mmCIF file of C-alpha atoms in Angstrom:
data_model
loop_
_atom_site.group_PDB
_atom_site.id
_atom_site.type_symbol
_atom_site.label_atom_id
_atom_site.label_comp_id
_atom_site.label_asym_id
_atom_site.label_seq_id
_atom_site.Cartn_x
_atom_site.Cartn_y
_atom_site.Cartn_z
ATOM 1 C CA MET A 1 195.938 -39.740 -19.473
ATOM 2 C CA SER A 2 199.233 -41.139 -20.688
ATOM 3 C CA ILE A 3 198.194 -44.799 -20.996
ATOM 4 C CA ASP A 4 195.912 -45.885 -23.811
ATOM 5 C CA LEU A 5 192.962 -47.599 -22.173
ATOM 6 C CA SER A 6 191.439 -48.832 -25.407
ATOM 7 C CA ALA A 7 191.717 -52.529 -26.184
ATOM 8 C CA PRO A 8 192.541 -53.592 -29.745
ATOM 9 C CA HIS A 9 189.784 -54.710 -32.102
ATOM 10 C CA ASP A 10 189.294 -58.412 -32.432
ATOM 11 C CA ARG A 11 190.521 -59.817 -35.704
ATOM 12 C CA ALA A 12 188.042 -58.680 -38.335
ATOM 13 C CA PRO A 13 186.340 -61.379 -40.386
ATOM 14 C CA ARG A 14 186.734 -61.678 -44.102
ATOM 15 C CA ARG A 15 184.042 -59.815 -45.978
ATOM 16 C CA GLY A 16 181.146 -61.936 -47.068
ATOM 17 C CA ARG A 17 179.324 -64.699 -45.307
ATOM 18 C CA PRO A 18 181.524 -65.686 -42.363
ATOM 19 C CA THR A 19 182.608 -69.203 -41.625
ATOM 20 C CA GLY A 20 181.714 -69.353 -37.950
ATOM 21 C CA PHE A 21 182.846 -68.112 -34.564
ATOM 22 C CA GLU A 22 185.357 -65.290 -34.721
ATOM 23 C CA SER A 23 187.395 -64.389 -31.650
ATOM 24 C CA ALA A 24 190.822 -63.347 -30.550
ATOM 25 C CA ALA A 25 190.638 -66.099 -27.940
ATOM 26 C CA ALA A 26 189.236 -69.011 -29.907
ATOM 27 C CA ALA A 27 189.321 -70.323 -33.458
ATOM 28 C CA PRO A 28 186.479 -71.804 -35.521
ATOM 29 C CA THR A 29 185.893 -75.462 -34.795
ATOM 30 C CA GLU A 30 183.682 -76.290 -37.766
ATOM 31 C CA ALA A 31 182.369 -74.717 -40.920
ATOM 32 C CA ALA A 32 179.161 -72.773 -40.517
ATOM 33 C CA ARG A 33 176.033 -74.144 -42.107
ATOM 34 C CA ASP A 34 173.535 -72.114 -44.088
ATOM 35 C CA VAL A 35 170.443 -71.300 -42.085
ATOM 36 C CA PRO A 36 167.084 -70.818 -43.868
ATOM 37 C CA ARG A 37 166.177 -67.158 -43.968
ATOM 38 C CA PRO A 38 162.672 -65.853 -43.252
ATOM 39 C CA ALA A 39 160.403 -65.490 -46.239
ATOM 40 C CA ALA A 40 158.212 -62.470 -46.900
ATOM 41 C CA ILE A 41 154.812 -62.430 -45.208
ATOM 42 C CA PRO A 42 151.618 -60.772 -46.442
ATOM 43 C CA ARG A 43 151.647 -58.093 -43.729
ATOM 44 C CA PRO A 44 152.839 -54.745 -45.194
ATOM 45 C CA MET A 45 156.284 -53.600 -44.177
ATOM 46 C CA PRO A 46 156.242 -50.540 -41.882
ATOM 47 C CA ALA A 47 157.315 -47.475 -43.825
ATOM 48 C CA PRO A 48 160.457 -45.594 -42.819
ATOM 49 C CA ALA A 49 160.119 -42.020 -41.622
ATOM 50 C CA GLY A 50 162.142 -40.680 -44.549
ATOM 51 C CA PRO A 51 164.616 -41.629 -47.279
ATOM 52 C CA ASP A 52 167.542 -41.775 -44.844
ATOM 53 C CA GLN A 53 165.660 -43.227 -41.889
ATOM 54 C CA PRO A 54 165.776 -46.864 -40.761
ATOM 55 C CA VAL A 55 162.659 -48.984 -40.906
ATOM 56 C CA LEU A 56 161.176 -49.260 -37.423
ATOM 57 C CA ALA A 57 159.766 -52.698 -36.585
ATOM 58 C CA ARG A 58 157.774 -52.967 -33.353
ATOM 59 C CA ASP A 59 156.918 -56.686 -33.351
ATOM 60 C CA ARG A 60 158.089 -59.976 -34.862
ATOM 61 C CA ALA A 61 155.826 -59.775 -37.890
ATOM 62 C CA GLU A 62 157.070 -56.311 -38.802
ATOM 63 C CA LEU A 63 160.652 -57.491 -38.312
ATOM 64 C CA ARG A 64 160.149 -60.438 -40.668
ATOM 65 C CA ALA A 65 158.656 -58.124 -43.293
ATOM 66 C CA ALA A 66 161.479 -55.604 -42.958
ATOM 67 C CA LEU A 67 164.179 -58.278 -43.240
ATOM 68 C CA ALA A 68 162.471 -59.861 -46.247
ATOM 69 C CA ALA A 69 162.362 -56.457 -47.943
ATOM 70 C CA LEU A 70 166.059 -55.962 -47.223
ATOM 71 C CA ASP A 71 166.847 -59.313 -48.814
ATOM 72 C CA ARG A 72 164.740 -58.565 -51.874
ATOM 73 C CA ARG A 73 166.509 -55.258 -52.313
ATOM 74 C CA GLY A 74 169.861 -56.936 -51.753
ATOM 75 C CA ASP A 75 169.097 -59.660 -54.296
ATOM 76 C CA ALA A 76 168.273 -57.009 -56.885
ATOM 77 C CA HIS A 77 171.527 -55.207 -56.178
ATOM 78 C CA LEU A 78 173.417 -58.494 -56.292
ATOM 79 C CA ARG A 79 172.047 -59.296 -59.760
ATOM 80 C CA THR A 80 172.875 -55.821 -61.033
ATOM 81 C CA ASP A 81 176.369 -55.884 -59.577
ATOM 82 C CA THR A 82 177.033 -59.327 -61.024
ATOM 83 C CA GLU A 83 175.909 -58.230 -64.476
ATOM 84 C CA ASP A 84 178.059 -55.099 -64.278
ATOM 85 C CA ASP A 85 180.991 -57.071 -62.819
ATOM 86 C CA GLN A 86 181.417 -54.579 -59.986
ATOM 87 C CA GLU A 87 183.815 -55.865 -57.345
ATOM 88 C CA SER A 88 184.040 -53.235 -54.631
ATOM 89 C CA GLY A 89 182.337 -52.375 -51.340
ATOM 90 C CA PRO A 90 179.508 -54.394 -49.773
ATOM 91 C CA ALA A 91 178.289 -55.488 -53.223
ATOM 92 C CA ARG A 92 181.537 -57.405 -53.662
ATOM 93 C CA ALA A 93 180.867 -59.286 -50.450
ATOM 94 C CA ALA A 94 177.320 -60.097 -51.478
ATOM 95 C CA SER A 95 178.267 -61.273 -54.952
ATOM 96 C CA ARG A 96 180.078 -64.297 -53.531
ATOM 97 C CA HIS A 97 177.277 -65.547 -51.305
ATOM 98 C CA ASP A 98 173.605 -66.422 -51.340
ATOM 99 C CA ARG A 99 172.503 -63.065 -49.934
ATOM 100 C CA PRO A 100 173.937 -59.826 -48.570
ATOM 101 C CA VAL A 101 175.808 -59.974 -45.279
ATOM 102 C CA ARG A 102 173.678 -58.956 -42.297
ATOM 103 C CA ALA A 103 174.978 -57.564 -39.012
ATOM 104 C CA VAL A 104 173.167 -56.991 -35.735
ATOM 105 C CA VAL A 105 173.949 -54.639 -32.863
ATOM 106 C CA MET A 106 171.887 -55.407 -29.755
ATOM 107 C CA THR A 107 171.229 -52.569 -27.311
ATOM 108 C CA MET A 108 168.941 -51.579 -24.469
ATOM 109 C CA GLY A 109 168.582 -48.093 -25.903
ATOM 110 C CA ALA A 110 169.790 -44.794 -24.449
ATOM 111 C CA LEU A 111 172.338 -44.874 -27.247
ATOM 112 C CA HIS A 112 175.626 -43.041 -26.809
ATOM 113 C CA GLU A 113 178.928 -42.855 -28.661
ATOM 114 C CA GLY A 114 179.827 -46.365 -27.528
ATOM 115 C CA HIS A 115 176.777 -47.765 -29.301
ATOM 116 C CA ALA A 116 177.506 -45.558 -32.299
ATOM 117 C CA SER A 117 180.971 -47.091 -32.570
ATOM 118 C CA LEU A 118 179.370 -50.555 -32.709
ATOM 119 C CA LEU A 119 176.991 -49.416 -35.433
ATOM 120 C CA ARG A 120 179.854 -47.924 -37.433
ATOM 121 C CA ALA A 121 181.847 -51.140 -37.147
ATOM 122 C CA ALA A 122 178.809 -53.099 -38.348
ATOM 123 C CA ARG A 123 178.196 -50.683 -41.222
ATOM 124 C CA ALA A 124 181.808 -51.024 -42.348
ATOM 125 C CA GLN A 125 181.673 -54.829 -42.502
ATOM 126 C CA ALA A 126 178.134 -55.677 -43.568
ATOM 127 C CA ASP A 127 175.639 -54.929 -46.317
ATOM 128 C CA GLN A 128 172.672 -54.845 -43.930
ATOM 129 C CA VAL A 129 172.690 -53.446 -40.383
ATOM 130 C CA VAL A 130 169.954 -54.234 -37.864
ATOM 131 C CA ALA A 131 169.894 -52.558 -34.451
ATOM 132 C CA THR A 132 167.741 -53.922 -31.642
ATOM 133 C CA ILE A 133 166.488 -51.717 -28.821
ATOM 134 C CA PHE A 134 164.930 -53.553 -25.908
ATOM 135 C CA VAL A 135 165.287 -53.203 -22.146
ATOM 136 C CA ASN A 136 165.460 -56.870 -21.208
ATOM 137 C CA PRO A 137 163.632 -57.594 -17.934
ATOM 138 C CA LEU A 138 165.166 -61.076 -17.737
ATOM 139 C CA GLN A 139 168.610 -59.659 -16.895
ATOM 140 C CA PHE A 140 167.483 -57.324 -14.112
ATOM 141 C CA GLY A 141 167.330 -58.631 -10.579
ATOM 142 C CA ALA A 142 165.215 -57.516 -7.647
ATOM 143 C CA GLY A 143 166.045 -53.952 -6.637
ATOM 144 C CA GLU A 144 167.921 -53.176 -9.862
ATOM 145 C CA ASP A 145 167.143 -50.237 -12.123
ATOM 146 C CA LEU A 146 164.731 -51.791 -14.645
ATOM 147 C CA ASP A 147 162.020 -49.179 -14.111
ATOM 148 C CA ARG A 148 164.350 -46.190 -14.179
ATOM 149 C CA TYR A 149 166.603 -47.426 -16.974
ATOM 150 C CA PRO A 150 166.646 -44.579 -19.533
ATOM 151 C CA ARG A 151 164.327 -45.007 -22.517
ATOM 152 C CA THR A 152 164.971 -42.508 -25.308
ATOM 153 C CA LEU A 153 163.599 -44.078 -28.492
ATOM 154 C CA ALA A 154 163.308 -40.875 -30.544
ATOM 155 C CA ALA A 155 166.929 -39.932 -29.839
ATOM 156 C CA ASP A 156 168.020 -43.546 -30.420
ATOM 157 C CA LEU A 157 166.389 -43.575 -33.855
ATOM 158 C CA ALA A 158 168.261 -40.401 -34.728
ATOM 159 C CA VAL A 159 171.561 -42.085 -33.817
ATOM 160 C CA CYS A 160 170.634 -45.123 -35.913
ATOM 161 C CA ALA A 161 169.744 -42.926 -38.879
ATOM 162 C CA ARG A 162 173.032 -41.052 -38.597
ATOM 163 C CA GLU A 163 175.006 -44.311 -38.569
ATOM 164 C CA GLY A 164 173.220 -45.830 -41.562
ATOM 165 C CA VAL A 165 171.167 -48.527 -39.819
ATOM 166 C CA ASP A 166 168.683 -50.260 -42.133
ATOM 167 C CA VAL A 167 166.229 -51.716 -39.602
ATOM 168 C CA VAL A 168 165.578 -50.930 -35.940
ATOM 169 C CA PHE A 169 163.757 -53.656 -34.026
ATOM 170 C CA ALA A 170 162.247 -51.999 -30.938
ATOM 171 C CA PRO A 171 159.546 -54.283 -29.564
ATOM 172 C CA THR A 172 157.608 -53.576 -26.399
ATOM 173 C CA VAL A 173 157.879 -57.225 -25.387
ATOM 174 C CA ILE A 174 159.871 -60.260 -26.518
ATOM 175 C CA HIS A 175 158.761 -63.071 -24.228
ATOM 176 C CA ASP A 176 155.091 -62.993 -23.261
ATOM 177 C CA PRO A 177 154.513 -64.779 -20.988
ATOM 178 C CA PRO A 178 158.011 -64.971 -19.493
ATOM 179 C CA PRO A 179 159.835 -68.018 -20.863
ATOM 180 C CA LEU A 180 159.706 -71.251 -18.924
ATOM 181 C CA VAL A 181 162.875 -72.388 -20.710
ATOM 182 C CA GLN A 182 165.921 -70.139 -20.417
ATOM 183 C CA LEU A 183 169.561 -70.450 -21.369
ATOM 184 C CA SER A 184 172.133 -70.797 -18.619
ATOM 185 C CA ALA A 185 175.574 -69.224 -18.547
ATOM 186 C CA GLY A 186 176.761 -72.029 -16.267
ATOM 187 C CA PRO A 187 179.975 -71.368 -14.327
ATOM 188 C CA LEU A 188 180.740 -68.337 -16.523
ATOM 189 C CA GLY A 189 177.692 -66.612 -15.084
ATOM 190 C CA ALA A 190 178.461 -67.291 -11.427
ATOM 191 C CA VAL A 191 181.619 -65.170 -11.049
ATOM 192 C CA LEU A 192 182.407 -61.442 -11.157
ATOM 193 C CA GLU A 193 179.170 -59.728 -12.236
ATOM 194 C CA GLY A 194 177.271 -62.961 -11.807
ATOM 195 C CA ALA A 195 178.263 -63.215 -8.144
ATOM 196 C CA SER A 196 176.680 -59.815 -7.497
ATOM 197 C CA ARG A 197 173.777 -60.255 -9.915
ATOM 198 C CA PRO A 198 172.526 -63.868 -9.790
ATOM 199 C CA GLY A 199 170.699 -64.868 -12.950
ATOM 200 C CA HIS A 200 171.816 -61.803 -14.884
ATOM 201 C CA PHE A 201 173.763 -63.688 -17.537
ATOM 202 C CA ASP A 202 171.096 -66.377 -17.887
ATOM 203 C CA GLY A 203 168.597 -63.651 -18.751
ATOM 204 C CA MET A 204 171.054 -61.914 -21.048
ATOM 205 C CA LEU A 205 171.856 -65.089 -23.004
ATOM 206 C CA THR A 206 168.167 -65.991 -23.299
ATOM 207 C CA LEU A 207 167.471 -62.612 -24.875
ATOM 208 C CA VAL A 208 170.572 -62.639 -27.100
ATOM 209 C CA GLY A 209 169.823 -66.154 -28.300
ATOM 210 C CA THR A 210 166.239 -65.185 -29.090
ATOM 211 C CA MET A 211 167.363 -62.083 -31.007
ATOM 212 C CA LEU A 212 169.859 -64.132 -33.022
ATOM 213 C CA HIS A 213 167.052 -66.470 -34.075
ATOM 214 C CA LEU A 214 164.769 -63.574 -35.002
ATOM 215 C CA VAL A 215 167.312 -61.479 -36.922
ATOM 216 C CA HIS A 216 169.398 -64.292 -38.512
ATOM 217 C CA PRO A 217 172.591 -62.205 -38.677
ATOM 218 C CA ASP A 218 175.915 -63.272 -40.090
ATOM 219 C CA LEU A 219 177.806 -60.892 -37.790
ATOM 220 C CA ALA A 220 176.978 -59.759 -34.248
ATOM 221 C CA PHE A 221 178.824 -56.809 -32.709
ATOM 222 C CA PHE A 222 179.237 -56.372 -28.944
ATOM 223 C CA GLY A 223 181.274 -53.941 -26.876
ATOM 224 C CA ARG A 224 184.350 -55.132 -25.047
ATOM 225 C CA LYS A 225 183.423 -52.973 -22.045
ATOM 226 C CA ASP A 226 180.980 -55.705 -21.016
ATOM 227 C CA ALA A 227 183.778 -58.266 -21.059
ATOM 228 C CA GLN A 228 181.995 -61.019 -19.153
ATOM 229 C CA GLN A 229 178.941 -60.663 -21.368
ATOM 230 C CA LEU A 230 181.155 -61.025 -24.440
ATOM 231 C CA VAL A 231 182.832 -64.158 -23.045
ATOM 232 C CA CYS A 232 179.429 -65.713 -22.289
ATOM 233 C CA ILE A 233 178.016 -64.908 -25.729
ATOM 234 C CA ARG A 234 181.047 -66.324 -27.494
ATOM 235 C CA ARG A 235 180.819 -69.540 -25.521
ATOM 236 C CA MET A 236 177.073 -69.826 -26.201
ATOM 237 C CA VAL A 237 177.676 -69.385 -29.935
ATOM 238 C CA VAL A 238 180.248 -72.199 -29.935
ATOM 239 C CA ASP A 239 178.467 -74.569 -27.562
ATOM 240 C CA LEU A 240 175.030 -74.235 -29.190
ATOM 241 C CA ALA A 241 176.307 -73.997 -32.794
ATOM 242 C CA PHE A 242 174.822 -70.610 -33.630
ATOM 243 C CA ASP A 243 175.594 -69.698 -37.241
ATOM 244 C CA VAL A 244 176.986 -66.246 -36.470
ATOM 245 C CA THR A 245 180.357 -64.540 -36.131
ATOM 246 C CA VAL A 246 180.818 -62.567 -32.893
ATOM 247 C CA ILE A 247 182.897 -59.379 -33.153
ATOM 248 C CA GLY A 248 184.164 -57.538 -30.076
ATOM 249 C CA VAL A 249 184.623 -53.770 -30.443
ATOM 250 C CA GLU A 250 186.924 -51.787 -28.176
ATOM 251 C CA THR A 251 185.537 -49.739 -25.300
ATOM 252 C CA ALA A 252 184.475 -46.209 -26.186
ATOM 253 C CA ARG A 253 185.705 -43.632 -23.671
ATOM 254 C CA GLU A 254 185.247 -39.996 -22.837
ATOM 255 C CA PRO A 255 188.332 -37.817 -23.407
ATOM 256 C CA ASP A 256 189.160 -38.083 -19.693
ATOM 257 C CA GLY A 257 189.070 -41.904 -19.774
ATOM 258 C CA LEU A 258 185.614 -42.643 -18.349
ATOM 259 C CA ALA A 259 184.043 -45.607 -20.140
ATOM 260 C CA ARG A 260 180.870 -44.567 -21.932
ATOM 261 C CA SER A 261 177.766 -46.115 -20.375
ATOM 262 C CA SER A 262 174.047 -45.437 -20.412
ATOM 263 C CA ARG A 263 174.225 -45.362 -16.619
ATOM 264 C CA ASN A 264 176.600 -42.378 -16.620
ATOM 265 C CA VAL A 265 173.553 -40.114 -16.838
ATOM 266 C CA TYR A 266 172.773 -41.021 -13.232
ATOM 267 C CA LEU A 267 176.037 -39.480 -11.983
ATOM 268 C CA THR A 268 176.143 -36.026 -10.456
ATOM 269 C CA PRO A 269 179.076 -33.804 -11.546
ATOM 270 C CA VAL A 270 180.959 -34.710 -8.358
ATOM 271 C CA GLN A 271 180.242 -38.417 -8.767
ATOM 272 C CA ARG A 272 181.361 -38.316 -12.377
ATOM 273 C CA THR A 273 184.719 -36.985 -11.227
ATOM 274 C CA ASP A 274 184.891 -39.711 -8.589
ATOM 275 C CA ALA A 275 184.110 -42.337 -11.240
ATOM 276 C CA LEU A 276 187.359 -41.541 -13.057
ATOM 277 C CA ALA A 277 189.086 -43.637 -10.400
ATOM 278 C CA LEU A 278 188.023 -46.760 -12.310
ATOM 279 C CA SER A 279 189.896 -45.890 -15.497
ATOM 280 C CA ARG A 280 192.856 -44.546 -13.487
ATOM 281 C CA ALA A 281 193.027 -47.861 -11.638
ATOM 282 C CA LEU A 282 193.079 -49.790 -14.900
ATOM 283 C CA ALA A 283 195.847 -47.557 -16.221
ATOM 284 C CA ALA A 284 197.856 -48.130 -13.060
ATOM 285 C CA GLY A 285 197.385 -51.874 -13.431
ATOM 286 C CA VAL A 286 198.636 -51.825 -17.006
ATOM 287 C CA ALA A 287 201.652 -49.749 -15.968
ATOM 288 C CA ALA A 288 202.542 -52.400 -13.369
ATOM 289 C CA SER A 289 201.863 -55.426 -15.587
ATOM 290 C CA GLY A 290 205.533 -56.095 -16.256
ATOM 291 C CA ALA A 291 205.979 -56.954 -12.577
ATOM 292 C CA GLY A 292 203.303 -59.655 -12.605
ATOM 293 C CA ALA A 293 199.773 -60.270 -11.391
ATOM 294 C CA PRO A 294 200.226 -59.284 -7.715
ATOM 295 C CA ALA A 295 201.736 -55.963 -8.743
ATOM 296 C CA VAL A 296 198.856 -55.271 -11.135
ATOM 297 C CA LEU A 297 196.247 -55.811 -8.455
ATOM 298 C CA ALA A 298 198.209 -53.848 -5.881
ATOM 299 C CA ALA A 299 198.660 -50.842 -8.165
ATOM 300 C CA ALA A 300 195.039 -50.768 -9.288
ATOM 301 C CA GLY A 301 193.772 -51.396 -5.772
ATOM 302 C CA ALA A 302 195.790 -48.492 -4.370
ATOM 303 C CA VAL A 303 194.121 -46.072 -6.786
ATOM 304 C CA LEU A 304 190.663 -47.300 -5.849
ATOM 305 C CA ALA A 305 191.407 -47.261 -2.116
ATOM 306 C CA ALA A 306 192.433 -43.610 -2.319
ATOM 307 C CA ALA A 307 189.342 -42.554 -4.280
ATOM 308 C CA ASP A 308 186.491 -40.708 -2.632
ATOM 309 C CA GLY A 309 182.934 -41.883 -3.172
ATOM 310 C CA VAL A 310 183.868 -45.204 -4.781
ATOM 311 C CA ALA A 311 182.702 -48.461 -3.188
ATOM 312 C CA VAL A 312 184.521 -51.335 -4.908
ATOM 313 C CA ASP A 313 182.589 -54.516 -5.599
ATOM 314 C CA TYR A 314 185.475 -56.436 -7.177
ATOM 315 C CA LEU A 315 188.876 -55.961 -8.758
ATOM 316 C CA GLU A 316 190.041 -59.121 -10.515
ATOM 317 C CA LEU A 317 192.435 -60.525 -13.068
ATOM 318 C CA ALA A 318 190.835 -63.186 -15.249
ATOM 319 C CA SER A 319 191.426 -65.223 -18.367
ATOM 320 C CA PRO A 320 189.835 -63.669 -21.452
ATOM 321 C CA GLU A 321 188.812 -67.151 -22.587
ATOM 322 C CA ASP A 322 186.965 -68.565 -19.582
ATOM 323 C CA LEU A 323 187.262 -65.928 -16.799
ATOM 324 C CA GLY A 324 189.363 -68.335 -14.761
ATOM 325 C CA PRO A 325 192.451 -67.417 -12.729
ATOM 326 C CA VAL A 326 195.411 -66.186 -14.749
ATOM 327 C CA ARG A 327 199.018 -65.553 -13.727
ATOM 328 C CA SER A 328 200.759 -65.095 -17.074
ATOM 329 C CA GLY A 329 199.995 -64.258 -20.673
ATOM 330 C CA PRO A 330 196.832 -62.488 -21.893
ATOM 331 C CA ALA A 331 194.566 -61.288 -19.096
ATOM 332 C CA LEU A 332 191.612 -59.062 -18.334
ATOM 333 C CA LEU A 333 191.745 -56.616 -15.440
ATOM 334 C CA LEU A 334 188.127 -56.059 -14.412
ATOM 335 C CA VAL A 335 186.599 -53.667 -11.906
ATOM 336 C CA ALA A 336 183.093 -52.980 -10.656
ATOM 337 C CA ALA A 337 182.181 -50.286 -8.161
ATOM 338 C CA ARG A 338 179.334 -48.126 -6.951
ATOM 339 C CA VAL A 339 179.651 -44.396 -7.294
ATOM 340 C CA GLY A 340 176.776 -42.996 -5.307
ATOM 341 C CA THR A 341 173.917 -45.337 -6.180
ATOM 342 C CA THR A 342 175.214 -46.068 -9.692
ATOM 343 C CA ARG A 343 177.029 -49.305 -10.378
ATOM 344 C CA LEU A 344 179.770 -49.032 -13.011
ATOM 345 C CA ILE A 345 182.009 -51.626 -14.638
ATOM 346 C CA ASP A 346 185.175 -51.343 -16.680
ATOM 347 C CA ASN A 347 188.038 -53.538 -17.862
ATOM 348 C CA ILE A 348 191.220 -53.556 -19.877
ATOM 349 C CA SER A 349 193.328 -56.169 -21.622
ATOM 350 C CA LEU A 350 196.966 -56.644 -20.648
ATOM 351 C CA ILE A 351 199.797 -59.151 -20.940
ATOM 352 C CA LEU A 352 201.317 -60.669 -17.826
ATOM 353 C CA PRO A 353 204.956 -61.818 -17.965
ATOM 354 C CA THR A 354 205.844 -65.472 -18.043
ATOM 355 C CA ASN A 355 209.161 -65.123 -16.155
ATOM 356 C CA ALA A 356 209.598 -66.310 -12.612
ATOM 357 C CA GLN A 357 209.282 -62.826 -11.148
ATOM 358 C CA GLY A 358 205.874 -62.195 -12.649
ATOM 359 C CA ALA A 359 204.508 -65.717 -12.376
#
């Protein structure tokens, strides 16, 4: 494929404890405040499977113990590094702050190379990396694939070990009973994916907010493939004053352009070939972006209309800040479609012209 479908990384934060919300679309509005960190509890910390294996925490108490142990170990390293005046790597970041920098990568399991890229980004920018694995029932609607969503914990732990994760939080339940109080995505959750999946983003934000409170990360890494999810999380972090920096990581793709997704395992060989129409449509849209928004949608739509086995749900141009209409400047081209019974999403960033022809 001649057009690079990958979106650029968001601006990386400075090493060390971040100062608030980090985004290519919005700037920090206030300095972050220190949040009390969980203290150690008497319950023994679950032992890792081996010297290079992450600690597996299966409930909140085990998570608290694992995080407390990480902080104790980090404090010891911080004291040693300060005494030795070492100023390189993660120790350098920790030496300037009250504790090592912690990152979280939230997943629903069935980890693939896309998740691995998030874990690598977290490992490169943080002293501590926590991965969460939980299939969130709050974000699945009636008739969706909650029961058949792939669950591959043993393989997921192997991926986490390979990428240097310190703690894996893989609970069997988070909210029991289901929460009476949930977060709302508001208007951001009613368009695009939200129009097809009512309540999806409310459930997603409720889970993400809960995980942020449990893990207390400084950095949170999310994939740009789920663009609407990323927009909603960023807005939640700003609106509700979460003390965390959100980092978007570019979409991981197969060599032929297909966006990596846990749902790709549902595709037959023929359907997988059909699914390439989504990335081809995005490439066609980018190629036409110099001619303006109508040309982008026409070019991408023509590719999808000619594809076999692809039922388009939506093809839209939207603002990367608030998902509203956009006619010039930075934009997201987003597509969702069913290939067989599998629903796939994809998107790409582009720049629309500001001249009269493209406006």
